[in-house]
Amino acid sequence: MEKTKDPADRSSRSERKRRDSFGMFDGYDSCSEDTSSSSSSDESEEEVAPLPSSLPIIKNNGQVYTYPDGKSGMATCEMCGMVGVRDAFYSKTKRFCSVSCSRSYSSNSKKASILARLQGKPPTKKAKVLQKKPLVAKLAAYAQYKATLKNQSVNKAPVTVEGFSWGNYITSNNVIAAPVTCFRHAPMGNCWGDIAEGVRIEVPNTDSNLPTKVFWISGIVKLAGYNALLRYEGFENDSSLDFWCNICGPDIHPVGWCATSGKPLVPPQSIQHKYTNWKAFLVKRLTGAKTLPPDFSQKVSENMQYPFKPSMRVEVVDKTHLCRTRVAVVESVIGGRLRLVYEESEDKTDDFWCHMYSPLIHPIGWSRSIGHRFKRTDILKKQESNYDAPSHLFIKVKDVEQGSEWFKEGMKLEAIDPLNLSAICVATIRKVLAEGYLMIGIDGSEAADGSDWFCYHASSPSIFPVGFCEINKIELTPPRGYTKLPFKWFDYLRETGSIAAPVKLFNKDVPNHGFRVGMKLEAVDLMEPRLVCVATVTRIIHRLLRIHFDGWEDEYDQWVDCESPDLYPVGWCQLTGYQLQPPAPQSNKDGQSNVSKQKKKSKSQPYKGHKKMTTLQLKDEMLDGDDYTFLQGASDQESNGSGSYYIKQEP
């Protein structure tokens, strides 16, 4: 009967179908129904915004395929596994590429899905058939979708630093970033999987003049932490439209997401006329390719959930006195980093930042259980809404056996100075405490009353046996005022009548961390722990990393353990909404003798001097009525080092 229709009528219907379609502008968008069905024909009478007449609509075997609901896209034959344009498939459900496959399926019940395998899951039992909806319902659903995107953008607004872009920084300097798998405490650190160069994903198509949001397939050209340099399929070796994005962002999806979600998948307008048969092109490019796992976005969401909540009470090192802890309340949680407000702070400005896995925080009662000095909170300052954080939320230290060959008071060792994180110093064990904790003092700079001792666990990767620096060609900081230079351990031990702590008692575990010299990352400035900065790994000694803050002088580098929760992949700040501190301006580097050096000192030096001063002040404040020492046997547990300067990370 179609052949008996008036040619003008057919032309009118064809033009109306072109005008009503969202789909397949020189490509494919997603799941469509057969236009031969009466319902599709009826539905085509409903009109939407007209399309640009210059945009050709894909053709197959001379037939124009357009759909008023905008659902023409890719499909996978459940019999032979062929991937092709959905509107060219057989039957209303578009489950088979041909009549032959449809009949074979009925007799053999064989199922195959190349797309499903790409997504890392077995073929589904039944192909998903999208039900047709009235146009009004579709527009309402689309409005809801846009509202959801808007809410996501409000809740997860990426924090950008004016003038700084990780992508441009990495590309212009031709450097590499540490992979996400190096940071097991960071989101997706344990489930990053096989995401690598060449993986295909579906992303928003920004090279489009359409009034609605459309997507297209891109391939990963380069990875830098969470960030990836992407290139739209069809551009081949043309990098003119390459762009960087965060793989964990809300607009990144595995191949096939548009098909199952009914979202338009449209090629960039710059290349829309490059191929006459997009179906064949995409089948060739996608067959055998890898994509993200189908539950990738769900895993990202789960990894962004943190057990610590506002109003939880913890014990944390007193940043003004190294030797004691205080009670603090969780004020906010950003990416696992806690802003803690000391409980006695009435205006909530006396705060302290650390990661939830930091060894500087402990459950309420920790100080009492191990004999740690503790500053009591005025009972009137406590709020009924606050509650103690459960003990299972805190990082667990390695179990140790304090036998007869354990650490003893007076033994010498080498340790990272928490007041000067760029230095490894000559140190002494001042007290052996419960549960494997040790009180350490830096030789030559200790207060007479031990008020500047600090606490490391015996398994800490930040304490080392005598000779560690010499063997690994690290400069060892001798005791202040020691004149017999160069420093020799043999002479020093003899002069002080002391012995070295046995090597076998130290933590010798070296994980396969994956860091390499020159890798970029985002790192906390532990001298000012609210700041997360652009940084570089400059040295690797077993599990010890030398972290350099880009744009600043080497004297402000910091020694950090490879498993420190204060190190993050490139893109972590953008993902979590934390503010990233960019490198110091080049102009500052050019004038290091004045501007840069002066600015650098304003960044860190007051903290160093202030800390040294406040620990000495403790001599006159030890008996201020608020300081308590809990005793357990002969042990007198002292504080972990100052949170602002403390670099030790427990395993």
mmCIF file of N, CA and C in Angstrom, residues 575-630:
data_model
loop_
_atom_site.group_PDB
_atom_site.id
_atom_site.type_symbol
_atom_site.label_atom_id
_atom_site.label_comp_id
_atom_site.label_asym_id
_atom_site.label_seq_id
_atom_site.Cartn_x
_atom_site.Cartn_y
_atom_site.Cartn_z
ATOM 1 N N LEU A 575 37.868 15.728 42.633
ATOM 2 C CA LEU A 575 36.872 14.692 42.889
ATOM 3 C C LEU A 575 36.134 14.916 44.200
ATOM 4 N N THR A 576 36.862 15.301 45.237
ATOM 5 C CA THR A 576 36.272 15.405 46.572
ATOM 6 C C THR A 576 35.772 16.802 46.911
ATOM 7 N N GLY A 577 36.150 17.787 46.097
ATOM 8 C CA GLY A 577 35.748 19.150 46.390
ATOM 9 C C GLY A 577 36.672 19.862 47.353
ATOM 10 N N TYR A 578 37.902 19.370 47.496
ATOM 11 C CA TYR A 578 38.889 19.996 48.375
ATOM 12 C C TYR A 578 39.684 21.029 47.570
ATOM 13 N N GLN A 579 40.133 22.077 48.220
ATOM 14 C CA GLN A 579 40.883 23.126 47.539
ATOM 15 C C GLN A 579 42.319 22.675 47.292
ATOM 16 N N LEU A 580 42.774 22.746 46.042
ATOM 17 C CA LEU A 580 44.143 22.391 45.690
ATOM 18 C C LEU A 580 45.004 23.640 45.649
ATOM 19 N N GLN A 581 46.184 23.558 46.265
ATOM 20 C CA GLN A 581 47.141 24.662 46.228
ATOM 21 C C GLN A 581 48.067 24.468 45.040
ATOM 22 N N PRO A 582 48.054 25.394 44.075
ATOM 23 C CA PRO A 582 48.893 25.231 42.884
ATOM 24 C C PRO A 582 50.356 25.512 43.189
ATOM 25 N N PRO A 583 51.263 25.213 42.256
ATOM 26 C CA PRO A 583 52.675 25.536 42.469
ATOM 27 C C PRO A 583 52.874 27.031 42.648
ATOM 28 N N ALA A 584 53.949 27.393 43.342
ATOM 29 C CA ALA A 584 54.263 28.805 43.500
ATOM 30 C C ALA A 584 54.521 29.413 42.133
ATOM 31 N N PRO A 585 54.159 30.662 41.919
ATOM 32 C CA PRO A 585 54.368 31.311 40.617
ATOM 33 C C PRO A 585 55.831 31.293 40.219
ATOM 34 N N GLN A 586 56.069 31.233 38.915
ATOM 35 C CA GLN A 586 57.435 31.186 38.400
ATOM 36 C C GLN A 586 58.202 32.440 38.777
ATOM 37 N N SER A 587 57.510 33.553 38.870
ATOM 38 C CA SER A 587 58.188 34.803 39.221
ATOM 39 C C SER A 587 58.821 34.716 40.598
ATOM 40 N N ASN A 588 58.174 33.941 41.477
ATOM 41 C CA ASN A 588 58.755 33.766 42.813
ATOM 42 C C ASN A 588 60.035 32.959 42.753
ATOM 43 N N LYS A 589 60.039 31.960 41.862
ATOM 44 C CA LYS A 589 61.244 31.128 41.749
ATOM 45 C C LYS A 589 62.397 31.954 41.209
ATOM 46 N N ASP A 590 62.086 32.866 40.273
ATOM 47 C CA ASP A 590 63.141 33.683 39.679
ATOM 48 C C ASP A 590 63.779 34.597 40.714
ATOM 49 N N GLY A 591 63.006 34.989 41.703
ATOM 50 C CA GLY A 591 63.548 35.865 42.741
ATOM 51 C C GLY A 591 63.635 35.166 44.069
ATOM 52 N N GLN A 592 64.191 33.956 44.085
ATOM 53 C CA GLN A 592 64.232 33.152 45.298
ATOM 54 C C GLN A 592 64.966 33.848 46.433
ATOM 55 N N SER A 593 65.968 34.636 46.089
ATOM 56 C CA SER A 593 66.777 35.247 47.139
ATOM 57 C C SER A 593 65.978 36.230 47.988
ATOM 58 N N ASN A 594 64.858 36.739 47.423
ATOM 59 C CA ASN A 594 64.069 37.674 48.220
ATOM 60 C C ASN A 594 62.606 37.286 48.294
ATOM 61 N N VAL A 595 61.887 37.440 47.197
ATOM 62 C CA VAL A 595 60.440 37.255 47.238
ATOM 63 C C VAL A 595 60.062 35.835 47.620
ATOM 64 N N SER A 596 60.611 34.851 46.880
ATOM 65 C CA SER A 596 60.215 33.469 47.116
ATOM 66 C C SER A 596 60.626 33.012 48.503
ATOM 67 N N LYS A 597 61.848 33.357 48.877
ATOM 68 C CA LYS A 597 62.334 32.892 50.165
ATOM 69 C C LYS A 597 61.536 33.516 51.301
ATOM 70 N N GLN A 598 61.218 34.784 51.129
ATOM 71 C CA GLN A 598 60.439 35.452 52.151
ATOM 72 C C GLN A 598 59.039 34.870 52.242
ATOM 73 N N LYS A 599 58.450 34.595 51.082
ATOM 74 C CA LYS A 599 57.104 34.025 51.061
ATOM 75 C C LYS A 599 57.116 32.621 51.621
ATOM 76 N N LYS A 600 58.190 31.890 51.312
ATOM 77 C CA LYS A 600 58.275 30.518 51.791
ATOM 78 C C LYS A 600 58.358 30.489 53.308
ATOM 79 N N LYS A 601 59.108 31.405 53.863
ATOM 80 C CA LYS A 601 59.224 31.428 55.313
ATOM 81 C C LYS A 601 57.896 31.782 55.961
ATOM 82 N N SER A 602 57.149 32.655 55.303
ATOM 83 C CA SER A 602 55.850 32.988 55.861
ATOM 84 C C SER A 602 54.916 31.808 55.825
ATOM 85 N N LYS A 603 55.215 30.846 54.949
ATOM 86 C CA LYS A 603 54.367 29.665 54.823
ATOM 87 C C LYS A 603 54.667 28.647 55.909
ATOM 88 N N SER A 604 55.948 28.484 56.237
ATOM 89 C CA SER A 604 56.282 27.361 57.108
ATOM 90 C C SER A 604 57.069 27.732 58.358
ATOM 91 N N GLN A 605 57.979 28.668 58.221
ATOM 92 C CA GLN A 605 58.889 28.913 59.321
ATOM 93 C C GLN A 605 58.210 29.255 60.649
ATOM 94 N N PRO A 606 57.169 30.089 60.646
ATOM 95 C CA PRO A 606 56.541 30.380 61.941
ATOM 96 C C PRO A 606 56.041 29.141 62.652
ATOM 97 N N TYR A 607 55.632 28.146 61.881
ATOM 98 C CA TYR A 607 55.146 26.926 62.501
ATOM 99 C C TYR A 607 56.285 26.169 63.170
ATOM 100 N N LYS A 608 57.446 26.149 62.477
ATOM 101 C CA LYS A 608 58.579 25.454 63.078
ATOM 102 C C LYS A 608 58.990 26.147 64.379
ATOM 103 N N GLY A 609 59.224 27.443 64.285
ATOM 104 C CA GLY A 609 59.651 28.167 65.464
ATOM 105 C C GLY A 609 58.591 28.174 66.546
ATOM 106 N N HIS A 610 57.365 28.351 66.127
ATOM 107 C CA HIS A 610 56.258 28.383 67.091
ATOM 108 C C HIS A 610 56.181 27.073 67.854
ATOM 109 N N LYS A 611 56.330 25.979 67.119
ATOM 110 C CA LYS A 611 56.247 24.680 67.783
ATOM 111 C C LYS A 611 57.394 24.483 68.760
ATOM 112 N N LYS A 612 58.578 24.835 68.334
ATOM 113 C CA LYS A 612 59.704 24.690 69.245
ATOM 114 C C LYS A 612 59.495 25.545 70.491
ATOM 115 N N MET A 613 58.952 26.741 70.281
ATOM 116 C CA MET A 613 58.734 27.635 71.406
ATOM 117 C C MET A 613 57.674 27.082 72.355
ATOM 118 N N THR A 614 56.579 26.585 71.786
ATOM 119 C CA THR A 614 55.494 26.137 72.650
ATOM 120 C C THR A 614 55.877 24.895 73.433
ATOM 121 N N THR A 615 56.748 24.059 72.869
ATOM 122 C CA THR A 615 57.165 22.890 73.641
ATOM 123 C C THR A 615 58.028 23.317 74.821
ATOM 124 N N LEU A 616 58.812 24.382 74.633
ATOM 125 C CA LEU A 616 59.607 24.877 75.740
ATOM 126 C C LEU A 616 58.725 25.572 76.771
ATOM 127 N N GLN A 617 57.657 26.197 76.309
ATOM 128 C CA GLN A 617 56.753 26.852 77.238
ATOM 129 C C GLN A 617 56.161 25.862 78.226
ATOM 130 N N LEU A 618 56.127 24.610 77.825
ATOM 131 C CA LEU A 618 55.494 23.614 78.679
ATOM 132 C C LEU A 618 56.209 23.466 80.015
ATOM 133 N N LYS A 619 57.485 23.859 80.061
ATOM 134 C CA LYS A 619 58.204 23.769 81.331
ATOM 135 C C LYS A 619 57.456 24.539 82.426
ATOM 136 N N ASP A 620 56.917 25.692 82.038
ATOM 137 C CA ASP A 620 56.235 26.529 83.012
ATOM 138 C C ASP A 620 54.751 26.213 83.121
ATOM 139 N N GLU A 621 54.280 25.299 82.258
ATOM 140 C CA GLU A 621 52.845 25.043 82.231
ATOM 141 C C GLU A 621 52.498 23.604 82.570
ATOM 142 N N MET A 622 53.485 22.819 82.928
ATOM 143 C CA MET A 622 53.242 21.405 83.156
ATOM 144 C C MET A 622 52.238 21.174 84.277
ATOM 145 N N LEU A 623 52.232 22.050 85.234
ATOM 146 C CA LEU A 623 51.344 21.869 86.375
ATOM 147 C C LEU A 623 50.235 22.906 86.349
ATOM 148 N N ASP A 624 49.607 23.036 85.190
ATOM 149 C CA ASP A 624 48.577 24.062 85.048
ATOM 150 C C ASP A 624 47.205 23.589 85.514
ATOM 151 N N GLY A 625 47.125 22.380 86.055
ATOM 152 C CA GLY A 625 45.862 21.892 86.584
ATOM 153 C C GLY A 625 45.026 21.161 85.564
ATOM 154 N N ASP A 626 45.334 21.303 84.270
ATOM 155 C CA ASP A 626 44.550 20.646 83.235
ATOM 156 C C ASP A 626 45.272 19.446 82.653
ATOM 157 N N ASP A 627 46.572 19.311 82.975
ATOM 158 C CA ASP A 627 47.383 18.244 82.408
ATOM 159 C C ASP A 627 47.338 17.025 83.316
ATOM 160 N N TYR A 628 47.068 15.882 82.737
ATOM 161 C CA TYR A 628 47.012 14.644 83.505
ATOM 162 C C TYR A 628 47.890 13.611 82.837
ATOM 163 N N THR A 629 48.556 12.812 83.648
ATOM 164 C CA THR A 629 49.331 11.707 83.123
ATOM 165 C C THR A 629 48.739 10.418 83.662
ATOM 166 N N PHE A 630 48.275 9.566 82.776
ATOM 167 C CA PHE A 630 47.714 8.281 83.197
ATOM 168 C C PHE A 630 48.837 7.264 83.226
#
